């Protein structure tokens, strides 16, 4: 287990005034890299030793790189272009929801729920309304391949907005493909805003 007081995340380094290019050129490979145990994300968790970050911040190379106003303007412009490109790709991407007969969708949703280790999925029938939630959850999981559209957006370069747009588009596609699930999809869109 890493001691969080001695490490800083990539987003934390960015809050200290670093750009992605500066991190790549001056810090290089993260000291610890892997999946965030607190939440599922395609973006790997990258941790840098705080002492190493502070040491590099005292070097003349860091001062030269961070002092350039052209660098700051270029970084902001690039982040804006990247954000706009990802949002446009999310809006343009056709979302194909798997079409399954009602009983097959129910069977898969219940099985998916059991595989997740959720409580209340015994041998008896599900509680009223639960099956609809499970079906939407299963279909949302089946569409998780669309998360790859978010690649390249980290930290504060519009990732939150892009995630919300993608979730909304996915739920709208599920509602269009399965009208009986539309109310649950609308509820999830409203909750996740």
Coordinates of N, CA, C and O in Angstrom, one line a residue:
X1 N 0.9 -1.2 0.0 CA 0.0 0.0 0.0 C 0.9 1.2 0.0 O 1.8 1.3 0.8
X2 N 0.6 2.2 -0.8 CA 1.4 3.4 -0.9 C 0.9 4.4 0.1 O -0.3 4.5 0.4
X3 N 1.8 5.2 0.6 CA 1.5 6.2 1.6 C 1.1 7.5 0.8 O 1.9 8.0 0.1
X4 N -0.1 7.9 0.8 CA -0.6 9.0 0.0 C 0.0 10.3 0.4 O -0.1 11.3 -0.4
X5 N 0.6 10.4 1.5 CA 1.2 11.7 1.9 C 2.6 11.9 1.2 O 3.1 13.0 1.1
X6 N 3.1 10.9 0.6 CA 4.4 11.0 -0.1 C 4.3 10.9 -1.6 O 5.3 11.0 -2.3
X7 N 3.1 10.7 -2.1 CA 2.8 10.6 -3.5 C 1.8 11.7 -3.9 O 1.0 12.1 -3.1
X8 N 1.9 12.1 -5.2 CA 1.0 13.0 -5.8 C 0.5 12.4 -7.1 O 1.2 11.8 -7.8
X9 N -0.8 12.6 -7.3 CA -1.4 12.0 -8.5 C -1.1 12.9 -9.7 O -0.6 14.0 -9.6
X10 N -1.4 12.4 -10.9 CA -1.1 13.2 -12.1 C -2.0 14.5 -12.1 O -1.5 15.6 -12.4
X11 N -3.2 14.4 -11.6 CA -4.1 15.6 -11.5 C -3.5 16.5 -10.5 O -3.5 17.7 -10.7
X12 N -2.9 16.0 -9.4 CA -2.3 16.8 -8.4 C -1.0 17.6 -9.0 O -0.8 18.7 -8.6
X13 N -0.3 16.9 -9.8 CA 0.9 17.5 -10.4 C 0.4 18.6 -11.4 O 1.0 19.7 -11.4
X14 N -0.7 18.4 -12.1 CA -1.3 19.4 -13.0 C -1.7 20.6 -12.2 O -1.6 21.8 -12.6
X15 N -2.3 20.4 -11.0 CA -2.8 21.5 -10.2 C -1.6 22.3 -9.7 O -1.7 23.5 -9.3
X16 N -0.4 21.8 -9.6 CA 0.8 22.5 -9.2 C 1.4 23.3 -10.4 O 2.4 23.9 -10.2
X17 N 0.7 23.3 -11.5 CA 1.2 24.1 -12.7 C 1.9 23.4 -13.8 O 2.4 24.0 -14.7
X18 N 1.9 22.1 -13.7 CA 2.6 21.2 -14.7 C 1.6 21.0 -15.9 O 0.4 20.9 -15.7
X19 N 2.1 20.8 -17.1 CA 1.4 20.4 -18.2 C 1.7 18.9 -18.5 O 2.7 18.4 -17.9
X20 N 0.9 18.3 -19.3 CA 1.2 16.9 -19.7 C 2.6 16.7 -20.3 O 3.4 15.8 -20.0
X21 N 3.0 17.7 -21.1 CA 4.3 17.7 -21.8 C 5.4 17.8 -20.8 O 6.4 17.1 -20.8
X22 N 5.2 18.7 -19.8 CA 6.2 18.9 -18.8 C 6.4 17.6 -17.9 O 7.5 17.2 -17.6
X23 N 5.3 17.0 -17.6 CA 5.3 15.8 -16.8 C 6.1 14.7 -17.6 O 7.0 14.0 -17.1
X24 N 5.8 14.6 -18.9 CA 6.4 13.6 -19.7 C 7.9 13.8 -19.9 O 8.8 13.0 -19.7
X25 N 8.3 15.1 -20.1 CA 9.7 15.5 -20.4 C 10.5 15.5 -19.1 O 11.7 15.1 -19.1
X26 N 10.0 16.1 -18.0 CA 10.8 16.3 -16.8 C 10.6 15.2 -15.8 O 11.6 15.0 -15.0
X27 N 9.5 14.6 -15.7 CA 9.3 13.6 -14.6 C 9.4 12.2 -15.2 O 9.9 11.3 -14.6
X28 N 8.9 12.0 -16.4 CA 9.0 10.7 -17.1 C 8.0 9.7 -16.5 O 6.9 10.1 -16.2
X29 N 8.4 8.5 -16.4 CA 7.5 7.4 -15.9 C 7.0 7.6 -14.5 O 7.9 8.0 -13.6
X30 N 5.8 7.4 -14.2 CA 5.3 7.5 -12.8 C 6.0 6.5 -11.9 O 6.5 5.4 -12.4
X31 N 6.1 6.8 -10.6 CA 6.7 6.0 -9.7 C 5.8 4.8 -9.4 O 6.3 3.7 -9.1
X32 N 4.5 5.0 -9.4 CA 3.5 3.9 -9.2 C 2.4 4.1 -10.2 O 2.0 5.2 -10.5
X33 N 2.1 3.0 -10.9 CA 1.0 3.1 -11.9 C 0.2 1.9 -11.8 O 0.6 0.8 -11.6
X34 N -1.2 2.0 -11.9 CA -2.1 0.9 -11.9 C -3.5 1.4 -11.9 O -3.8 2.5 -12.3
X35 N -4.4 0.6 -11.4 CA -5.8 0.9 -11.4 C -6.2 1.5 -10.1 O -5.7 1.1 -9.0
X36 N -7.1 2.5 -10.1 CA -7.6 3.1 -8.9 C -8.5 2.2 -8.2 O -9.5 1.8 -8.7
X37 N -8.2 1.8 -6.9 CA -9.1 0.8 -6.2 C -10.4 1.4 -5.8 O -11.3 0.7 -5.5
X38 N -10.5 2.7 -5.8 CA -11.7 3.4 -5.3 C -12.8 3.5 -6.4 O -13.9 3.7 -6.1
X39 N -12.4 3.5 -7.7 CA -13.4 3.7 -8.7 C -12.8 3.1 -10.0 O -11.6 3.1 -10.3
X40 N -13.8 2.6 -10.9 CA -13.3 1.9 -12.1 C -13.2 3.0 -13.1 O -14.0 3.9 -13.3
X41 N -12.1 3.0 -13.8 CA -11.8 4.0 -14.9 C -10.8 3.4 -15.9 O -10.0 2.6 -15.5
X42 N -11.0 3.8 -17.1 CA -10.0 3.3 -18.1 C -8.7 4.0 -18.0 O -7.7 3.5 -18.4
X43 N -8.7 5.2 -17.4 CA -7.5 5.9 -17.2 C -6.7 5.3 -16.0 O -7.2 5.2 -14.9
X44 N -5.4 5.0 -16.3 CA -4.6 4.4 -15.2 C -4.3 5.5 -14.1 O -4.2 6.7 -14.4
X45 N -4.2 5.0 -12.9 CA -3.8 5.9 -11.8 C -2.3 6.0 -11.8 O -1.6 5.1 -11.9
X46 N -1.8 7.3 -11.9 CA -0.4 7.5 -11.9 C 0.0 8.3 -10.7 O -0.5 9.4 -10.5
X47 N 1.0 7.8 -10.0 CA 1.5 8.5 -8.8 C 3.0 8.8 -8.9 O 3.7 8.0 -9.4
X48 N 3.3 10.0 -8.5 CA 4.7 10.5 -8.5 C 5.1 10.8 -7.1 O 4.4 11.4 -6.3
X49 N 6.4 10.4 -6.8 CA 6.9 10.8 -5.5 C 6.9 12.3 -5.3 O 7.5 13.0 -6.2
X50 N 6.3 12.8 -4.2 CA 6.3 14.2 -4.0 C 7.7 14.8 -3.9 O 7.9 15.9 -4.4
X51 N 8.6 14.1 -3.3 CA 10.0 14.6 -3.1 C 10.6 14.8 -4.5 O 11.3 15.8 -4.7
X52 N 10.3 13.8 -5.4 CA 10.9 13.9 -6.8 C 10.3 15.1 -7.5 O 11.0 15.9 -8.2
X53 N 9.0 15.3 -7.4 CA 8.3 16.4 -8.0 C 8.9 17.8 -7.5 O 9.2 18.7 -8.3
X54 N 9.0 17.9 -6.2 CA 9.5 19.1 -5.6 C 11.0 19.4 -6.0 O 11.4 20.5 -6.3
X55 N 11.8 18.3 -6.2 CA 13.2 18.4 -6.6 C 13.2 19.0 -8.0 O 14.0 19.9 -8.3
X56 N 12.4 18.4 -8.9 CA 12.4 18.9 -10.3 C 11.9 20.3 -10.4 O 12.3 21.1 -11.2
X57 N 10.9 20.7 -9.5 CA 10.4 22.1 -9.5 C 11.5 23.1 -9.2 O 11.3 24.3 -9.5
X58 N 12.5 22.7 -8.5 CA 13.6 23.6 -8.1 C 14.7 23.7 -9.2 O 15.7 24.5 -9.1
X59 N 14.6 22.9 -10.3 CA 15.6 22.9 -11.3 C 15.4 24.1 -12.3 O 14.3 24.6 -12.5
X60 N 16.5 24.5 -13.0 CA 16.4 25.6 -14.0 C 15.5 25.1 -15.2 O 14.8 26.0 -15.8
X61 N 15.5 23.9 -15.5 CA 14.7 23.4 -16.6 C 13.2 23.6 -16.4 O 12.5 24.0 -17.3
X62 N 12.8 23.3 -15.1 CA 11.4 23.5 -14.8 C 11.1 25.0 -14.9 O 10.0 25.4 -15.4
X63 N 11.9 25.8 -14.3 CA 11.7 27.3 -14.3 C 11.6 27.8 -15.8 O 10.7 28.6 -16.1
X64 N 12.5 27.3 -16.7 CA 12.4 27.8 -18.1 C 11.1 27.3 -18.7 O 10.5 28.1 -19.5
X65 N 10.8 26.1 -18.5 CA 9.6 25.6 -19.2 C 8.3 26.2 -18.6 O 7.4 26.5 -19.4
X66 N 8.2 26.4 -17.3 CA 6.9 26.9 -16.8 C 6.8 28.4 -16.9 O 5.7 28.9 -16.9
X67 N 7.9 29.1 -17.2 CA 7.8 30.6 -17.3 C 7.3 31.0 -18.7 O 7.0 32.2 -18.8
X68 N 7.3 30.2 -19.6 CA 7.0 30.6 -21.0 C 5.5 30.8 -21.1 O 4.7 29.9 -21.0
X69 N 5.1 32.1 -21.4 CA 3.7 32.4 -21.6 C 3.1 31.7 -22.9 O 2.0 31.3 -22.9
X70 N 4.0 31.5 -23.9 CA 3.5 30.9 -25.1 C 3.2 29.4 -24.8 O 2.3 28.8 -25.3
X71 N 4.0 28.8 -23.9 CA 3.7 27.4 -23.5 C 2.4 27.3 -22.9 O 1.6 26.4 -23.2
X72 N 2.0 28.2 -21.9 CA 0.8 28.2 -21.2 C -0.4 28.3 -22.2 O -1.4 27.6 -22.2
X73 N -0.3 29.3 -23.1 CA -1.3 29.5 -24.1 C -1.5 28.3 -25.0 O -2.6 27.9 -25.3
X74 N -0.4 27.8 -25.4 CA -0.4 26.6 -26.3 C -1.1 25.4 -25.6 O -1.9 24.7 -26.2
X75 N -0.7 25.2 -24.3 CA -1.3 24.1 -23.6 C -2.8 24.3 -23.4 O -3.6 23.3 -23.6
X76 N -3.2 25.5 -23.1 CA -4.7 25.7 -22.9 C -5.4 25.5 -24.3 O -6.5 24.9 -24.3
X77 N -4.8 26.0 -25.3 CA -5.4 25.9 -26.7 C -5.5 24.4 -27.1 O -6.5 23.9 -27.6
X78 N -4.4 23.6 -26.8 CA -4.4 22.2 -27.1 C -5.5 21.5 -26.3 O -6.2 20.7 -26.9
X79 N -5.6 21.8 -25.0 CA -6.6 21.1 -24.2 C -8.0 21.4 -24.7 O -8.9 20.5 -24.7
X80 N -8.2 22.7 -25.1 CA -9.5 23.0 -25.6 C -9.9 22.3 -26.9 O -11.0 21.9 -27.1
X81 N -8.9 22.2 -27.8 CA -9.1 21.5 -29.0 C -9.4 20.0 -28.8 O -10.2 19.4 -29.4
X82 N -8.6 19.4 -27.9 CA -8.8 18.0 -27.5 C -10.1 17.8 -27.0 O -10.8 16.8 -27.3
X83 N -10.6 18.6 -26.0 CA -11.9 18.5 -25.4 C -13.0 18.6 -26.5 O -13.9 17.8 -26.5
X84 N -12.9 19.6 -27.3 CA -13.9 19.8 -28.4 C -13.9 18.6 -29.3 O -15.0 18.1 -29.8
X85 N -12.8 18.0 -29.7 CA -12.7 16.9 -30.6 C -13.4 15.6 -29.9 O -14.1 14.9 -30.6
X86 N -13.1 15.4 -28.6 CA -13.7 14.3 -27.9 C -15.2 14.4 -27.8 O -16.0 13.5 -28.1
X87 N -15.7 15.6 -27.5 CA -17.1 15.9 -27.4 C -17.8 15.7 -28.8 O -18.9 15.1 -28.8
X88 N -17.1 16.1 -29.8 CA -17.7 16.0 -31.2 C -17.7 14.5 -31.5 O -18.7 14.0 -32.1
X89 N -16.7 13.7 -31.1 CA -16.7 12.3 -31.4 C -17.8 11.6 -30.7 O -18.4 10.7 -31.2
X90 N -18.0 12.0 -29.4 CA -19.1 11.3 -28.6 C -20.5 11.7 -29.2 O -21.3 10.8 -29.3
X91 N -20.7 12.9 -29.7 CA -21.9 13.3 -30.3 C -22.2 12.5 -31.6 O -23.3 12.2 -32.0
X92 N -21.1 12.3 -32.4 CA -21.2 11.7 -33.7 C -21.2 10.1 -33.7 O -21.7 9.5 -34.7
X93 N -20.7 9.5 -32.7 CA -20.6 8.1 -32.6 C -22.0 7.4 -32.6 O -22.8 7.7 -31.7
X94 N -22.2 6.5 -33.6 CA -23.5 5.8 -33.5 C -23.4 4.7 -32.4 O -22.4 4.0 -32.3
X95 N -24.4 4.7 -31.6 CA -24.4 3.7 -30.4 C -25.4 2.6 -30.8 O -26.6 2.8 -31.0
X96 N -24.8 1.4 -30.8 CA -25.5 0.2 -31.2 C -25.8 -0.6 -29.9 O -24.9 -1.2 -29.3
X97 N -27.1 -0.6 -29.5 CA -27.5 -1.4 -28.3 C -27.9 -2.8 -28.8 O -28.6 -3.0 -29.8
X98 N -27.4 -3.8 -28.0 CA -27.7 -5.2 -28.4 C -29.2 -5.4 -28.3 O -29.9 -5.0 -27.3
X99 N -29.8 -6.0 -29.3 CA -31.3 -6.3 -29.3 C -31.5 -7.7 -28.9 O -31.1 -8.7 -29.5
X100 N -32.2 -7.9 -27.7 CA -32.4 -9.2 -27.2 C -33.9 -9.4 -26.9 O -34.6 -8.4 -26.5
X101 N -34.5 -10.6 -27.1 CA -35.9 -10.8 -26.7 C -36.0 -10.6 -25.1 O -35.0 -10.7 -24.4
X102 N -37.2 -10.2 -24.7 CA -37.4 -9.8 -23.3 C -37.0 -10.9 -22.3 O -36.2 -10.5 -21.4
X103 N -37.3 -12.1 -22.5 CA -36.9 -13.1 -21.5 C -35.4 -13.3 -21.5 O -34.8 -13.5 -20.4
X104 N -34.7 -13.2 -22.6 CA -33.3 -13.3 -22.7 C -32.6 -12.1 -22.0 O -31.6 -12.3 -21.2
X105 N -33.1 -10.9 -22.2 CA -32.6 -9.8 -21.5 C -32.8 -9.9 -20.0 O -31.8 -9.6 -19.2
X106 N -33.9 -10.4 -19.5 CA -34.2 -10.6 -18.1 C -33.2 -11.6 -17.5 O -32.6 -11.4 -16.5
X107 N -33.0 -12.7 -18.2 CA -32.1 -13.8 -17.8 C -30.6 -13.2 -17.7 O -30.0 -13.4 -16.7
X108 N -30.2 -12.5 -18.7 CA -28.8 -11.9 -18.7 C -28.7 -10.9 -17.6 O -27.6 -10.8 -16.9
X109 N -29.7 -10.1 -17.4 CA -29.6 -9.0 -16.3 C -29.5 -9.7 -14.9 O -28.7 -9.2 -14.1
X110 N -30.3 -10.7 -14.7 CA -30.3 -11.4 -13.4 C -28.9 -12.1 -13.2 O -28.3 -12.0 -12.2
X111 N -28.4 -12.7 -14.3 CA -27.1 -13.4 -14.2 C -26.0 -12.4 -13.9 O -25.1 -12.6 -13.1
X112 N -26.1 -11.2 -14.7 CA -25.1 -10.2 -14.5 C -25.1 -9.7 -13.0 O -24.0 -9.5 -12.4
X113 N -26.3 -9.5 -12.5 CA -26.4 -9.0 -11.1 C -25.8 -10.0 -10.1 O -25.1 -9.6 -9.2
X114 N -26.0 -11.3 -10.4 CA -25.5 -12.3 -9.5 C -23.9 -12.3 -9.6 O -23.2 -12.5 -8.6
X115 N -23.4 -12.2 -10.8 CA -22.0 -12.2 -11.0 C -21.3 -11.0 -10.3 O -20.1 -11.1 -9.9
X116 N -22.0 -9.9 -10.2 CA -21.5 -8.7 -9.5 C -21.5 -9.0 -8.0 O -21.0 -8.1 -7.2
X117 N -22.2 -10.1 -7.5 CA -22.2 -10.4 -6.1 C -23.2 -9.5 -5.4 O -23.1 -9.3 -4.1
X118 N -24.2 -9.0 -6.0 CA -25.2 -8.2 -5.4 C -26.1 -9.0 -4.5 O -26.4 -10.2 -4.8
X119 N -26.6 -8.4 -3.5 CA -27.6 -9.0 -2.6 C -29.0 -8.9 -3.2 O -29.3 -8.0 -4.0
X120 N -29.9 -9.8 -2.8 CA -31.2 -9.8 -3.2 C -31.4 -10.4 -4.6 O -32.4 -10.1 -5.3
X121 N -30.5 -11.2 -5.1 CA -30.7 -11.9 -6.4 C -30.8 -13.4 -6.2 O -30.2 -14.2 -6.9
X122 N -31.5 -13.8 -5.1 CA -31.7 -15.2 -4.8 C -32.5 -15.9 -5.9 O -32.7 -15.4 -7.0
X123 N -33.1 -17.0 -5.5 CA -33.8 -17.8 -6.5 C -35.2 -17.3 -6.7 O -35.9 -17.6 -7.7
X124 N -35.7 -16.5 -5.8 CA -37.1 -15.9 -5.9 C -37.1 -14.8 -6.9 O -36.1 -14.4 -7.5
X125 N -38.4 -14.3 -7.2 CA -38.5 -13.3 -8.2 C -37.9 -12.0 -7.6 O -38.0 -11.7 -6.4
X126 N -37.4 -11.1 -8.5 CA -36.9 -9.8 -8.0 C -38.0 -8.9 -7.5 O -39.1 -9.0 -7.9
X127 N -37.6 -8.0 -6.6 CA -38.5 -7.0 -6.1 C -39.1 -6.1 -7.2 O -38.4 -5.9 -8.2
X128 N -40.3 -5.6 -7.1 CA -40.9 -4.8 -8.1 C -40.0 -3.7 -8.5 O -39.5 -3.0 -7.7
X129 N -39.8 -3.5 -9.8 CA -38.9 -2.4 -10.3 C -37.5 -2.8 -10.4 O -36.7 -2.1 -11.1
X130 N -37.0 -3.8 -9.6 CA -35.6 -4.1 -9.6 C -35.2 -4.7 -10.9 O -34.1 -4.4 -11.4
X131 N -36.0 -5.5 -11.5 CA -35.7 -6.1 -12.8 C -35.4 -5.1 -13.9 O -34.5 -5.2 -14.7
X132 N -36.2 -4.0 -13.9 CA -36.0 -3.0 -14.9 C -34.6 -2.3 -14.6 O -33.9 -2.1 -15.5
X133 N -34.3 -2.0 -13.3 CA -33.0 -1.4 -13.0 C -31.9 -2.4 -13.4 O -30.8 -1.9 -13.9
X134 N -32.0 -3.6 -13.2 CA -31.0 -4.6 -13.5 C -30.8 -4.7 -15.0 O -29.7 -4.8 -15.5
X135 N -31.9 -4.6 -15.8 CA -31.8 -4.7 -17.2 C -31.0 -3.5 -17.8 O -30.2 -3.6 -18.6
X136 N -31.4 -2.3 -17.2 CA -30.7 -1.1 -17.7 C -29.2 -1.2 -17.3 O -28.3 -0.8 -18.1
X137 N -28.9 -1.7 -16.1 CA -27.6 -1.8 -15.6 C -26.8 -2.8 -16.5 O -25.6 -2.6 -16.9
X138 N -27.4 -3.9 -16.9 CA -26.8 -4.9 -17.8 C -26.5 -4.3 -19.1 O -25.4 -4.4 -19.7
X139 N -27.5 -3.6 -19.7 CA -27.2 -3.0 -21.0 C -26.2 -1.9 -21.0 O -25.4 -1.8 -21.9
X140 N -26.2 -1.1 -19.9 CA -25.1 -0.1 -19.7 C -23.7 -0.7 -19.7 O -22.8 -0.2 -20.3
X141 N -23.7 -1.9 -19.0 CA -22.4 -2.6 -18.9 C -22.0 -3.1 -20.3 O -20.8 -3.1 -20.7
X142 N -23.0 -3.6 -21.0 CA -22.7 -4.1 -22.4 C -22.2 -3.1 -23.3 O -21.5 -3.4 -24.3
X143 N -22.5 -1.8 -23.0 CA -22.1 -0.7 -23.9 C -20.8 0.0 -23.3 O -20.4 1.0 -23.8
X144 N -20.1 -0.6 -22.4 CA -19.0 0.0 -21.8 C -17.8 0.2 -22.8 O -16.9 1.0 -22.5
X145 N -17.8 -0.5 -23.9 CA -16.8 -0.3 -24.9 C -16.7 1.1 -25.4 O -15.7 1.6 -25.9
X146 N -17.8 1.8 -25.3 CA -17.8 3.2 -25.7 C -17.0 4.2 -24.8 O -16.8 5.3 -25.2
X147 N -16.6 3.7 -23.6 CA -15.8 4.5 -22.7 C -14.5 4.8 -23.4 O -13.8 5.8 -23.0
X148 N -14.1 4.0 -24.4 CA -12.8 4.3 -25.1 C -12.8 5.7 -25.8 O -11.8 6.2 -26.1
X149 N -14.0 6.2 -26.0 CA -14.1 7.5 -26.6 C -13.5 8.6 -25.7 O -13.2 9.7 -26.2
X150 N -13.4 8.3 -24.4 CA -12.9 9.3 -23.5 C -11.4 9.3 -23.4 O -10.8 10.1 -22.6
X151 N -10.7 8.4 -24.1 CA -9.3 8.3 -24.0 C -8.6 9.6 -24.4 O -9.0 10.3 -25.3
X152 N -7.6 10.0 -23.6 CA -6.9 11.3 -23.9 C -7.4 12.4 -23.1 O -6.8 13.5 -23.1
X153 N -8.5 12.3 -22.4 CA -9.0 13.4 -21.5 C -8.7 13.0 -20.1 O -9.2 12.0 -19.6
X154 N -7.9 13.8 -19.5 CA -7.5 13.6 -18.1 C -7.7 14.8 -17.3 O -7.7 15.9 -17.8
X155 N -8.0 14.6 -16.0 CA -8.1 15.7 -15.1 C -9.1 16.7 -15.5 O -10.3 16.4 -15.7
X156 N -8.7 18.0 -15.6 CA -9.6 19.1 -15.8 C -9.7 19.5 -17.3 O -10.0 20.7 -17.5
X157 N -9.5 18.7 -18.2 CA -9.6 19.1 -19.6 C -10.9 18.7 -20.2 O -11.0 18.4 -21.4
X158 N -12.0 18.7 -19.4 CA -13.3 18.4 -19.9 C -13.8 17.0 -19.8 O -14.8 16.6 -20.3
X159 N -13.1 16.2 -19.0 CA -13.5 14.8 -18.8 C -14.8 14.6 -18.2 O -15.6 13.8 -18.6
X160 N -15.1 15.4 -17.2 CA -16.4 15.3 -16.5 C -17.6 15.6 -17.5 O -18.6 14.8 -17.5
X161 N -17.4 16.6 -18.3 CA -18.5 17.0 -19.2 C -18.6 15.9 -20.3 O -19.7 15.5 -20.7
X162 N -17.5 15.3 -20.7 CA -17.5 14.2 -21.7 C -18.1 13.0 -21.2 O -18.9 12.3 -21.8
X163 N -17.8 12.6 -19.9 CA -18.4 11.5 -19.3 C -20.0 11.6 -19.1 O -20.7 10.7 -19.4
X164 N -20.4 12.8 -18.7 CA -21.9 13.0 -18.6 C -22.5 12.9 -20.0 O -23.6 12.3 -20.1
X165 N -21.9 13.5 -21.0 CA -22.5 13.4 -22.4 C -22.6 12.0 -22.8 O -23.6 11.6 -23.4
X166 N -21.5 11.2 -22.6 CA -21.5 9.8 -23.0 C -22.6 9.0 -22.3 O -23.3 8.3 -22.9
X167 N -22.7 9.2 -21.0 CA -23.7 8.5 -20.2 C -25.1 8.8 -20.7 O -25.9 7.9 -20.9
X168 N -25.3 10.1 -21.0 CA -26.6 10.5 -21.4 C -27.0 9.9 -22.8 O -28.0 9.3 -23.0
X169 N -26.0 9.9 -23.7 CA -26.2 9.3 -25.0 C -26.4 7.8 -24.9 O -27.3 7.2 -25.6
X170 N -25.7 7.1 -24.0 CA -25.9 5.6 -23.8 C -27.3 5.3 -23.3 O -28.0 4.4 -23.8
X171 N -27.7 6.1 -22.3 CA -29.1 5.9 -21.7 C -30.2 6.2 -22.7 O -31.2 5.5 -22.8
X172 N -30.0 7.2 -23.5 CA -30.9 7.6 -24.6 C -31.0 6.4 -25.6 O -32.1 6.1 -26.1
X173 N -29.9 5.8 -26.0 CA -29.9 4.7 -26.9 C -30.6 3.5 -26.3 O -31.4 2.8 -27.0
X174 N -30.4 3.2 -25.1 CA -31.1 2.1 -24.4 C -32.6 2.4 -24.4 O -33.4 1.5 -24.7
X175 N -33.0 3.6 -24.1 CA -34.4 3.9 -24.0 C -35.1 3.8 -25.4 O -36.2 3.4 -25.5
X176 N -34.3 4.2 -26.4 CA -34.9 4.1 -27.8 C -35.0 2.6 -28.2 O -36.0 2.2 -28.9
X177 N -34.1 1.8 -27.8 CA -34.1 0.4 -28.2 C -35.1 -0.4 -27.4 O -35.7 -1.4 -27.9
X178 N -35.3 0.0 -26.1 CA -36.2 -0.8 -25.2 C -37.1 0.3 -24.5 O -36.9 0.7 -23.4
X179 N -38.2 0.6 -25.2 CA -39.1 1.6 -24.6 C -39.6 1.3 -23.2 O -39.8 2.3 -22.4
X180 N -39.8 0.1 -22.8 CA -40.3 -0.2 -21.4 C -39.2 0.2 -20.4 O -39.5 0.4 -19.2
X181 N -38.0 0.4 -20.8 CA -36.9 0.8 -19.9 C -36.6 2.3 -19.9 O -35.8 2.8 -19.2
X182 N -37.4 3.1 -20.7 CA -37.2 4.5 -20.9 C -37.3 5.3 -19.6 O -36.5 6.2 -19.4
X183 N -38.3 5.0 -18.8 CA -38.4 5.7 -17.5 C -37.2 5.6 -16.6 O -36.7 6.6 -16.1
X184 N -36.7 4.4 -16.5 CA -35.5 4.1 -15.7 C -34.3 4.9 -16.3 O -33.5 5.4 -15.6
X185 N -34.2 4.9 -17.6 CA -33.1 5.6 -18.3 C -33.1 7.1 -18.0 O -32.1 7.7 -17.7
X186 N -34.3 7.6 -18.1 CA -34.5 9.1 -17.8 C -34.2 9.4 -16.3 O -33.6 10.4 -16.0
X187 N -34.6 8.5 -15.4 CA -34.2 8.6 -14.0 C -32.7 8.7 -13.8 O -32.2 9.5 -13.1
X188 N -32.0 7.8 -14.4 CA -30.5 7.7 -14.3 C -29.9 8.9 -14.9 O -28.9 9.4 -14.3
X189 N -30.4 9.4 -16.0 CA -29.8 10.7 -16.6 C -30.0 11.8 -15.6 O -29.1 12.6 -15.4
X190 N -31.2 11.9 -15.0 CA -31.4 13.0 -14.0 C -30.6 12.9 -12.8 O -30.0 13.9 -12.3
X191 N -30.3 11.7 -12.3 CA -29.5 11.5 -11.1 C -28.1 11.8 -11.4 O -27.4 12.3 -10.5
X192 N -27.6 11.4 -12.5 CA -26.2 11.6 -12.8 C -25.7 12.9 -13.3 O -24.6 13.1 -13.7
X193 N -26.6 13.9 -13.4 CA -26.2 15.3 -13.8 C -25.4 15.9 -12.8 O -25.2 15.9 -11.8

